[in-house]
Every structure is written in structure tokens, then in C-alpha cells.
Amino acid sequence: MIFNQKVSIVTGASQGIGEAIAHELGLAGSTVVLVDIQKEKLEEVAGRFAAEGIKSLPLVADVTNGQQVEEAVESVKKDLGRIDHLINNAGITRDSLLLRMKEEDWDLVLAVNLKGAFNFCRSVVKHMVAARSGRIVSISSVVGLMGNFGQANYAASKAGLIGFSKSLAREVAARGITVNCVAPGYIATAMTEKLSDEVKKAFLDNIPMKRFGLPEEIAKTVKFLCSDEAAYITGQVISVNGGLYM
Ligand code: NAP
């Protein structure tokens, strides 16, 4: 298995794309640290993984809280001895037109989607620098590349992740650490399930492949970026969007 003995941290791992990423890395041999805010959901996922022989460690932490993140990362280092992969996946939406957007909805989306990645990277990178190896993948969005009606906060957070990742990639490239983004298009998860049928149809009309993506399709891209085959890829944004944005 390609990730035997490796340790991967995945945030927002109790459902959707995060769960699929953790599953994929776990099947490849990694011990996956499942980070999320609801303990019961995390334990349920860890139970299902165990039944498949996947080693995992559920860890409750709010990505917006730098102190909780630091403590979580230090506990992983102490208990598992190493951190090979960090996947910044936790993300939320609070959509509205800018004219009606509440300041708290701007702040919360930026806090989870962008500051969450900052918090985790800052706590993890020192261990990766010491090990002179590591892989960081952050889940951006097609919306961070093209913008979207009613999603100024979300688009700003996802575009911010790209600038953040490119900057960090430059800072740590010489230490054997790669930093990349994956930008999914519309993926069939709880986040997109909330959309009305009318909005879903409008999206599908614009997707050349005429279907939503699967969480597993994002997970396999993340797995590739974490593999030895991707050792010379850093500071990149890999779009997985069925042709929605080219
Ligand atoms: P999802 O089903 O809503 O899952 C997101 C997970 O993040 C949830 O388990 C959520 O927990 C957790 N989370 C929220 N706030 C958190 C916090 N402060 N600390 C720790 N965990 C937190 O979303 P998804 O569709 O799988 O999306 C995953 C990522 O892909 C997100 O970054 C999203 O922006 C991005 N993305 C998704 C799509 C798509 O079409 N689905 C497209 C492009 C990009 P709770 O449920 O308890 O809040």
C-alpha cells in the first residue's frame, strides 16, 4: 500500500468530500486523523472505517480555533509520531447577495474556509519542515476561480486559499513539502443537496459532462497529490469540474 506507515490529517472528515478523502487515503494504508466538530458523527465514520480495516483517529476540533488546532496537532504528533499529509477540507457556505450579506456571515465563512487552513498549516508545517517532507492539499472551489452570484464570501475564501497555498508553497518547497489546491466543480454532497431543483438544473446545463462530480473523484485527485508520483507538483490548482470552468 502506497501510504503504509503514513499519517494523514483530514479536516471536515465526518461527511461528504472530507470523508471520501479520508477513506481513500486510509485504503491506501495511511492512518487517518478525522477532524470535525461533532464527536458522534466522527465516531460513526471511524467505526465504519474500522470495519474495512482502515486505521483512524477521530479528533474533535473547530478549525477556526487556533488553540484547539494546535492542541490537536500536538496530540497527533505525540500519539502517532508523524504527520505526512494535511488536507484542509472543512468548509461552509452562508450565501446571500452582497447587498444583504450580514457581517457575521462574511466573518464565519472566512474563518472556517480560510483561517481554518491557516491555523492547521501553521501548526503542522513546523513538523513537516523538521521531517523535510510533507504534502498539503487544500480544497478550494471552482467558485474561487470564476466567482458566483450570491457567494461573494465563499468565493473570496476559496480564492484566498489559492493565494495562501501558492505563498506557502514557495516558503516550504526547498524543505521537500508540496502545497497544492484542488478546485472541485459541483460535487454531489450535503452541501449541493441543499440547492433547489431549478438551481441544480441550471448548473447541469453549464457542465459539459452533464453530471455532478462524485466525492470519490475529488478524493482520488487528493491521493495523487499526496503520492510520490506528484513530488514535483507544487503551488498548483487542480480543477476537477467536468469542464464547468476551463
Ligand atoms: P459538507 O458535506 O458540508 O462537509 C463539510 C464538513 O466540514 C462537515 O462535516 C462540517 O461539519 C465540517 N465543518 C464545518 N465547520 C467546521 C469547523 N469549524 N471545524 C471543523 N469542521 C467543520 O461539505 P462538502 O460538500 O463535503 O465540501 C467539502 C469541501 O469541499 C468544502 O471546503 C467545500 O467548500 C468544498 N467544495 C465542495 C463542493 C461541492 O460541490 N460539494 C464544490 C467545491 C468545493 P458540520 O456538518 O457538523 O457542520
mmCIF file of C-alpha atoms and ligand atoms in Angstrom:
data_model
loop_
_atom_site.group_PDB
_atom_site.id
_atom_site.type_symbol
_atom_site.label_atom_id
_atom_site.label_comp_id
_atom_site.label_asym_id
_atom_site.label_seq_id
_atom_site.Cartn_x
_atom_site.Cartn_y
_atom_site.Cartn_z
ATOM 1 C CA MET A 1 0.000 0.000 0.000
ATOM 2 C CA ILE A 2 1.471 3.337 -1.061
ATOM 3 C CA PHE A 3 0.795 5.166 2.218
ATOM 4 C CA ASN A 4 1.833 2.409 4.629
ATOM 5 C CA GLN A 5 3.084 3.923 7.928
ATOM 6 C CA LYS A 6 1.919 7.408 6.844
ATOM 7 C CA VAL A 7 -0.321 9.708 8.874
ATOM 8 C CA SER A 8 -2.886 11.959 7.183
ATOM 9 C CA ILE A 9 -4.955 14.702 8.819
ATOM 10 C CA VAL A 10 -8.261 15.467 7.069
ATOM 11 C CA THR A 11 -10.459 18.323 8.318
ATOM 12 C CA GLY A 12 -14.237 18.256 7.891
ATOM 13 C CA ALA A 13 -13.922 14.466 7.674
ATOM 14 C CA SER A 14 -17.266 13.356 9.052
ATOM 15 C CA GLN A 15 -19.151 13.517 5.750
ATOM 16 C CA GLY A 16 -19.061 14.350 2.051
ATOM 17 C CA ILE A 17 -15.782 15.092 0.312
ATOM 18 C CA GLY A 18 -13.738 15.005 3.539
ATOM 19 C CA GLU A 19 -14.989 11.540 4.427
ATOM 20 C CA ALA A 20 -14.260 10.327 0.882
ATOM 21 C CA ILE A 21 -10.713 11.739 1.050
ATOM 22 C CA ALA A 22 -10.075 10.106 4.434
ATOM 23 C CA HIS A 23 -11.457 6.821 3.084
ATOM 24 C CA GLU A 24 -9.227 6.924 0.005
ATOM 25 C CA LEU A 25 -6.057 7.752 1.978
ATOM 26 C CA GLY A 26 -6.977 5.128 4.581
ATOM 27 C CA LEU A 27 -7.497 2.429 1.951
ATOM 28 C CA ALA A 28 -4.012 3.300 0.667
ATOM 29 C CA GLY A 29 -2.577 2.459 4.104
ATOM 30 C CA SER A 30 -2.489 5.793 5.912
ATOM 31 C CA THR A 31 -3.657 6.212 9.473
ATOM 32 C CA VAL A 32 -6.238 8.949 9.024
ATOM 33 C CA VAL A 33 -6.868 11.604 11.648
ATOM 34 C CA LEU A 34 -10.514 12.608 11.240
ATOM 35 C CA VAL A 35 -11.075 16.207 12.372
ATOM 36 C CA ASP A 36 -14.566 17.678 12.720
ATOM 37 C CA ILE A 37 -16.795 19.423 15.230
ATOM 38 C CA GLN A 38 -19.377 16.730 16.030
ATOM 39 C CA LYS A 39 -17.971 13.823 18.053
ATOM 40 C CA GLU A 40 -20.830 11.372 17.322
ATOM 41 C CA LYS A 41 -20.567 11.791 13.549
ATOM 42 C CA LEU A 42 -16.791 11.342 13.701
ATOM 43 C CA GLU A 43 -17.063 8.181 15.777
ATOM 44 C CA GLU A 44 -19.614 6.756 13.364
ATOM 45 C CA VAL A 45 -17.221 7.302 10.433
ATOM 46 C CA ALA A 46 -14.303 5.837 12.408
ATOM 47 C CA GLY A 47 -16.449 2.766 13.175
ATOM 48 C CA ARG A 48 -17.300 2.249 9.511
ATOM 49 C CA PHE A 49 -13.633 2.677 8.550
ATOM 50 C CA ALA A 50 -12.537 0.148 11.197
ATOM 51 C CA ALA A 51 -14.933 -2.419 9.694
ATOM 52 C CA GLU A 52 -12.992 -2.025 6.425
ATOM 53 C CA GLY A 53 -9.621 -2.327 8.151
ATOM 54 C CA ILE A 54 -8.846 1.410 7.903
ATOM 55 C CA LYS A 55 -6.955 2.840 10.871
ATOM 56 C CA SER A 56 -8.340 6.179 12.023
ATOM 57 C CA LEU A 57 -8.260 8.573 14.950
ATOM 58 C CA PRO A 58 -11.344 10.776 15.438
ATOM 59 C CA LEU A 59 -10.413 14.186 16.839
ATOM 60 C CA VAL A 60 -12.856 16.947 17.724
ATOM 61 C CA ALA A 61 -11.520 20.393 16.854
ATOM 62 C CA ASP A 62 -13.003 23.580 15.460
ATOM 63 C CA VAL A 63 -10.695 24.674 12.636
ATOM 64 C CA THR A 64 -11.415 28.338 13.423
ATOM 65 C CA ASN A 65 -9.890 27.987 16.897
ATOM 66 C CA GLY A 66 -6.084 28.259 16.713
ATOM 67 C CA GLN A 67 -5.619 26.937 20.249
ATOM 68 C CA GLN A 68 -7.749 23.827 19.631
ATOM 69 C CA VAL A 69 -5.954 23.203 16.341
ATOM 70 C CA GLU A 70 -2.510 23.495 17.934
ATOM 71 C CA GLU A 71 -3.515 21.067 20.703
ATOM 72 C CA ALA A 72 -4.986 18.630 18.164
ATOM 73 C CA VAL A 73 -1.842 18.683 16.007
ATOM 74 C CA GLU A 74 0.448 18.247 19.012
ATOM 75 C CA SER A 75 -1.624 15.276 20.212
ATOM 76 C CA VAL A 76 -1.320 13.644 16.767
ATOM 77 C CA LYS A 77 2.449 14.135 16.785
ATOM 78 C CA LYS A 78 2.691 12.714 20.308
ATOM 79 C CA ASP A 79 0.391 9.717 19.716
ATOM 80 C CA LEU A 80 1.202 8.809 16.098
ATOM 81 C CA GLY A 81 4.742 10.184 15.839
ATOM 82 C CA ARG A 82 4.472 11.875 12.442
ATOM 83 C CA ILE A 83 2.281 13.923 10.101
ATOM 84 C CA ASP A 84 2.722 13.243 6.374
ATOM 85 C CA HIS A 85 -0.399 14.740 4.800
ATOM 86 C CA LEU A 86 -2.627 17.655 5.743
ATOM 87 C CA ILE A 87 -5.894 18.018 3.842
ATOM 88 C CA ASN A 88 -7.701 21.300 4.561
ATOM 89 C CA ASN A 89 -11.229 20.351 3.579
ATOM 90 C CA ALA A 90 -13.586 21.805 6.230
ATOM 91 C CA GLY A 91 -15.780 24.398 4.581
ATOM 92 C CA ILE A 92 -19.166 26.075 4.855
ATOM 93 C CA THR A 93 -21.425 28.361 2.829
ATOM 94 C CA ARG A 94 -23.605 31.269 4.009
ATOM 95 C CA ASP A 95 -24.949 32.537 0.690
ATOM 96 C CA SER A 96 -26.647 35.844 0.006
ATOM 97 C CA LEU A 97 -26.349 38.803 -2.300
ATOM 98 C CA LEU A 98 -23.643 41.190 -1.146
ATOM 99 C CA LEU A 99 -26.170 43.956 -0.505
ATOM 100 C CA ARG A 100 -27.906 41.743 2.048
ATOM 101 C CA MET A 101 -24.876 39.886 3.379
ATOM 102 C CA LYS A 102 -24.519 40.023 7.141
ATOM 103 C CA GLU A 103 -21.089 40.793 8.522
ATOM 104 C CA GLU A 104 -21.274 37.636 10.662
ATOM 105 C CA ASP A 105 -21.821 35.503 7.535
ATOM 106 C CA TRP A 106 -18.776 37.073 5.881
ATOM 107 C CA ASP A 107 -16.677 36.524 9.011
ATOM 108 C CA LEU A 108 -17.783 32.929 9.629
ATOM 109 C CA VAL A 109 -17.175 31.757 6.059
ATOM 110 C CA LEU A 110 -13.724 33.352 6.000
ATOM 111 C CA ALA A 111 -12.961 31.941 9.462
ATOM 112 C CA VAL A 112 -13.805 28.320 8.579
ATOM 113 C CA ASN A 113 -12.704 28.174 4.942
ATOM 114 C CA LEU A 114 -9.560 30.331 5.036
ATOM 115 C CA LYS A 115 -8.403 30.904 8.604
ATOM 116 C CA GLY A 116 -9.043 27.220 9.316
ATOM 117 C CA ALA A 117 -6.405 26.312 6.714
ATOM 118 C CA PHE A 118 -4.029 28.939 8.136
ATOM 119 C CA ASN A 119 -4.464 27.516 11.647
ATOM 120 C CA PHE A 120 -3.777 23.937 10.555
ATOM 121 C CA CYS A 121 -0.881 24.799 8.230
ATOM 122 C CA ARG A 122 0.847 26.895 10.895
ATOM 123 C CA SER A 123 0.630 24.074 13.441
ATOM 124 C CA VAL A 124 1.580 21.270 11.016
ATOM 125 C CA VAL A 125 4.279 22.889 8.882
ATOM 126 C CA LYS A 126 6.892 23.012 11.644
ATOM 127 C CA HIS A 127 6.702 19.219 11.953
ATOM 128 C CA MET A 128 6.902 18.763 8.178
ATOM 129 C CA VAL A 129 9.892 21.134 7.979
ATOM 130 C CA ALA A 130 11.657 19.110 10.683
ATOM 131 C CA ALA A 131 10.887 15.903 8.747
ATOM 132 C CA ARG A 132 11.877 17.565 5.453
ATOM 133 C CA SER A 133 8.806 16.120 3.767
ATOM 134 C CA GLY A 134 5.070 16.625 3.632
ATOM 135 C CA ARG A 135 2.032 17.143 1.466
ATOM 136 C CA ILE A 136 -0.581 19.843 1.990
ATOM 137 C CA VAL A 137 -3.732 19.886 -0.133
ATOM 138 C CA SER A 138 -6.493 22.461 0.390
ATOM 139 C CA ILE A 139 -9.943 22.087 -1.098
ATOM 140 C CA SER A 140 -10.723 25.315 -2.930
ATOM 141 C CA SER A 141 -13.615 25.542 -5.417
ATOM 142 C CA VAL A 142 -14.468 26.414 -8.995
ATOM 143 C CA VAL A 143 -16.222 29.376 -7.369
ATOM 144 C CA GLY A 144 -12.838 30.679 -6.185
ATOM 145 C CA LEU A 145 -11.720 30.766 -9.826
ATOM 146 C CA MET A 146 -14.802 32.146 -11.569
ATOM 147 C CA GLY A 147 -16.847 33.851 -8.821
ATOM 148 C CA ASN A 148 -20.517 33.117 -8.268
ATOM 149 C CA PHE A 149 -23.744 35.030 -7.834
ATOM 150 C CA GLY A 150 -24.661 35.199 -4.143
ATOM 151 C CA GLN A 151 -21.365 33.748 -2.930
ATOM 152 C CA ALA A 152 -19.008 36.737 -2.503
ATOM 153 C CA ASN A 153 -17.910 35.485 0.933
ATOM 154 C CA TYR A 154 -17.413 31.879 -0.220
ATOM 155 C CA ALA A 155 -15.642 32.916 -3.450
ATOM 156 C CA ALA A 156 -13.316 35.227 -1.502
ATOM 157 C CA SER A 157 -12.437 32.436 0.930
ATOM 158 C CA LYS A 158 -11.779 29.916 -1.840
ATOM 159 C CA ALA A 159 -9.732 32.372 -3.947
ATOM 160 C CA GLY A 160 -7.889 33.303 -0.750
ATOM 161 C CA LEU A 161 -6.947 29.651 -0.222
ATOM 162 C CA ILE A 162 -5.271 29.653 -3.632
ATOM 163 C CA GLY A 163 -3.102 32.726 -2.907
ATOM 164 C CA PHE A 164 -2.341 31.377 0.554
ATOM 165 C CA SER A 165 -1.288 27.976 -0.826
ATOM 166 C CA LYS A 166 0.924 29.450 -3.555
ATOM 167 C CA SER A 167 2.700 31.626 -0.977
ATOM 168 C CA LEU A 168 3.223 28.735 1.425
ATOM 169 C CA ALA A 169 4.365 26.516 -1.469
ATOM 170 C CA ARG A 170 7.185 28.986 -2.159
ATOM 171 C CA GLU A 171 8.171 29.129 1.522
ATOM 172 C CA VAL A 172 8.473 25.369 2.028
ATOM 173 C CA ALA A 173 9.386 23.965 -1.413
ATOM 174 C CA ALA A 174 13.068 23.622 -0.553
ATOM 175 C CA ARG A 175 12.128 21.559 2.529
ATOM 176 C CA GLY A 176 10.513 18.786 0.497
ATOM 177 C CA ILE A 177 6.951 19.944 1.188
ATOM 178 C CA THR A 178 4.395 20.451 -1.579
ATOM 179 C CA VAL A 179 1.335 22.674 -1.213
ATOM 180 C CA ASN A 180 -1.497 22.473 -3.732
ATOM 181 C CA CYS A 181 -5.212 23.126 -4.118
ATOM 182 C CA VAL A 182 -7.930 21.013 -5.644
ATOM 183 C CA ALA A 183 -10.806 23.055 -7.063
ATOM 184 C CA PRO A 184 -13.941 20.909 -7.328
ATOM 185 C CA GLY A 185 -16.860 21.889 -9.508
ATOM 186 C CA TYR A 186 -20.311 20.785 -8.316
ATOM 187 C CA ILE A 187 -19.994 17.586 -6.334
ATOM 188 C CA ALA A 188 -22.930 15.512 -5.088
ATOM 189 C CA THR A 189 -22.788 16.045 -1.283
ATOM 190 C CA ALA A 190 -24.952 17.502 1.506
ATOM 191 C CA MET A 191 -23.651 20.959 0.508
ATOM 192 C CA THR A 192 -25.114 20.710 -3.025
ATOM 193 C CA GLU A 193 -28.141 18.647 -1.948
ATOM 194 C CA LYS A 194 -29.487 21.868 -0.338
ATOM 195 C CA LEU A 195 -29.835 23.513 -3.786
ATOM 196 C CA SER A 196 -33.287 23.721 -5.388
ATOM 197 C CA ASP A 197 -34.060 21.521 -8.421
ATOM 198 C CA GLU A 198 -34.185 24.651 -10.558
ATOM 199 C CA VAL A 199 -30.678 25.735 -9.489
ATOM 200 C CA LYS A 200 -29.350 22.189 -9.919
ATOM 201 C CA LYS A 201 -30.725 22.079 -13.470
ATOM 202 C CA ALA A 202 -29.147 25.455 -14.259
ATOM 203 C CA PHE A 203 -25.778 24.126 -13.050
ATOM 204 C CA LEU A 204 -26.084 20.902 -15.043
ATOM 205 C CA ASP A 205 -26.870 22.879 -18.209
ATOM 206 C CA ASN A 206 -23.460 24.573 -17.821
ATOM 207 C CA ILE A 207 -21.428 21.438 -17.113
ATOM 208 C CA PRO A 208 -20.091 19.964 -20.374
ATOM 209 C CA MET A 209 -20.105 16.458 -18.816
ATOM 210 C CA LYS A 210 -23.777 16.932 -17.787
ATOM 211 C CA ARG A 211 -23.410 15.447 -14.333
ATOM 212 C CA PHE A 212 -22.270 16.429 -10.842
ATOM 213 C CA GLY A 213 -18.928 15.022 -9.723
ATOM 214 C CA LEU A 214 -18.537 12.335 -7.090
ATOM 215 C CA PRO A 215 -16.715 12.858 -3.768
ATOM 216 C CA GLU A 216 -14.519 9.881 -4.747
ATOM 217 C CA GLU A 217 -13.328 11.778 -7.830
ATOM 218 C CA ILE A 218 -12.001 14.567 -5.603
ATOM 219 C CA ALA A 219 -10.525 12.009 -3.198
ATOM 220 C CA LYS A 220 -8.543 10.258 -5.946
ATOM 221 C CA THR A 221 -7.056 13.586 -7.070
ATOM 222 C CA VAL A 222 -6.007 14.346 -3.490
ATOM 223 C CA LYS A 223 -4.471 10.879 -3.194
ATOM 224 C CA PHE A 224 -2.429 11.506 -6.338
ATOM 225 C CA LEU A 225 -1.173 14.861 -4.999
ATOM 226 C CA CYS A 226 -0.103 13.082 -1.790
ATOM 227 C CA SER A 227 1.750 10.337 -3.676
ATOM 228 C CA ASP A 228 5.415 10.125 -4.699
ATOM 229 C CA GLU A 229 4.277 10.493 -8.339
ATOM 230 C CA ALA A 230 3.301 14.118 -7.556
ATOM 231 C CA ALA A 231 6.621 15.038 -5.903
ATOM 232 C CA TYR A 232 7.386 17.789 -8.462
ATOM 233 C CA ILE A 233 3.919 19.392 -8.383
ATOM 234 C CA THR A 234 3.585 22.376 -6.062
ATOM 235 C CA GLY A 235 1.724 25.691 -5.971
ATOM 236 C CA GLN A 236 -0.885 24.346 -8.392
ATOM 237 C CA VAL A 237 -4.662 24.349 -8.556
ATOM 238 C CA ILE A 238 -6.061 21.129 -9.998
ATOM 239 C CA SER A 239 -9.620 21.577 -11.284
ATOM 240 C CA VAL A 240 -11.977 18.592 -11.083
ATOM 241 C CA ASN A 241 -15.149 20.070 -12.525
ATOM 242 C CA GLY A 242 -16.452 18.151 -15.555
ATOM 243 C CA GLY A 243 -15.398 21.054 -17.769
ATOM 244 C CA LEU A 244 -17.519 23.673 -15.972
ATOM 245 C CA TYR A 245 -14.617 26.131 -15.997
ATOM 246 C CA MET A 246 -11.666 25.773 -18.378
HETATM 247 P P1 NAP B 1 -20.073 19.204 3.778
HETATM 248 O O1 NAP B 1 -20.774 17.939 3.390
HETATM 249 O O2 NAP B 1 -20.873 20.326 4.326
HETATM 250 O O3 NAP B 1 -18.900 18.821 4.823
HETATM 251 C C1 NAP B 1 -18.103 19.803 5.431
HETATM 252 C C2 NAP B 1 -17.655 19.279 6.776
HETATM 253 O O4 NAP B 1 -16.888 20.306 7.431
HETATM 254 C C3 NAP B 1 -18.829 18.945 7.699
HETATM 255 O O5 NAP B 1 -18.638 17.699 8.315
HETATM 256 C C4 NAP B 1 -18.795 20.080 8.711
HETATM 257 O O6 NAP B 1 -19.310 19.721 9.971
HETATM 258 C C5 NAP B 1 -17.307 20.361 8.784
HETATM 259 N N1 NAP B 1 -17.047 21.649 9.409
HETATM 260 C C6 NAP B 1 -17.761 22.796 9.285
HETATM 261 N N2 NAP B 1 -17.252 23.762 10.062
HETATM 262 C C7 NAP B 1 -16.185 23.220 10.694
HETATM 263 C C8 NAP B 1 -15.265 23.714 11.654
HETATM 264 N N3 NAP B 1 -15.344 24.972 12.106
HETATM 265 N N4 NAP B 1 -14.290 22.892 12.107
HETATM 266 C C9 NAP B 1 -14.214 21.603 11.687
HETATM 267 N N5 NAP B 1 -15.072 21.078 10.772
HETATM 268 C C10 NAP B 1 -16.044 21.876 10.293
HETATM 269 O O7 NAP B 1 -19.243 19.780 2.555
HETATM 270 P P2 NAP B 1 -18.642 19.067 1.245
HETATM 271 O O8 NAP B 1 -19.592 19.274 0.142
HETATM 272 O O9 NAP B 1 -18.168 17.698 1.562
HETATM 273 O O10 NAP B 1 -17.404 20.050 0.972
HETATM 274 C C11 NAP B 1 -16.105 19.800 1.482
HETATM 275 C C12 NAP B 1 -15.186 20.893 0.989
HETATM 276 O O11 NAP B 1 -15.203 20.941 -0.441
HETATM 277 C C13 NAP B 1 -15.568 22.288 1.468
HETATM 278 O O12 NAP B 1 -14.418 23.058 1.731
HETATM 279 C C14 NAP B 1 -16.310 22.864 0.279
HETATM 280 O O13 NAP B 1 -16.267 24.271 0.252
HETATM 281 C C15 NAP B 1 -15.533 22.256 -0.861
HETATM 282 N N6 NAP B 1 -16.282 22.190 -2.110
HETATM 283 C C16 NAP B 1 -17.443 21.487 -2.190
HETATM 284 C C17 NAP B 1 -18.114 21.449 -3.399
HETATM 285 C C18 NAP B 1 -19.402 20.663 -3.564
HETATM 286 O O14 NAP B 1 -19.981 20.751 -4.642
HETATM 287 N N7 NAP B 1 -19.843 19.926 -2.589
HETATM 288 C C19 NAP B 1 -17.621 22.132 -4.510
HETATM 289 C C20 NAP B 1 -16.449 22.836 -4.393
HETATM 290 C C21 NAP B 1 -15.773 22.854 -3.182
HETATM 291 P P3 NAP B 1 -20.874 20.009 10.300
HETATM 292 O O15 NAP B 1 -21.683 19.300 9.291
HETATM 293 O O16 NAP B 1 -21.036 19.488 11.683
HETATM 294 O O17 NAP B 1 -21.011 21.497 10.229
#
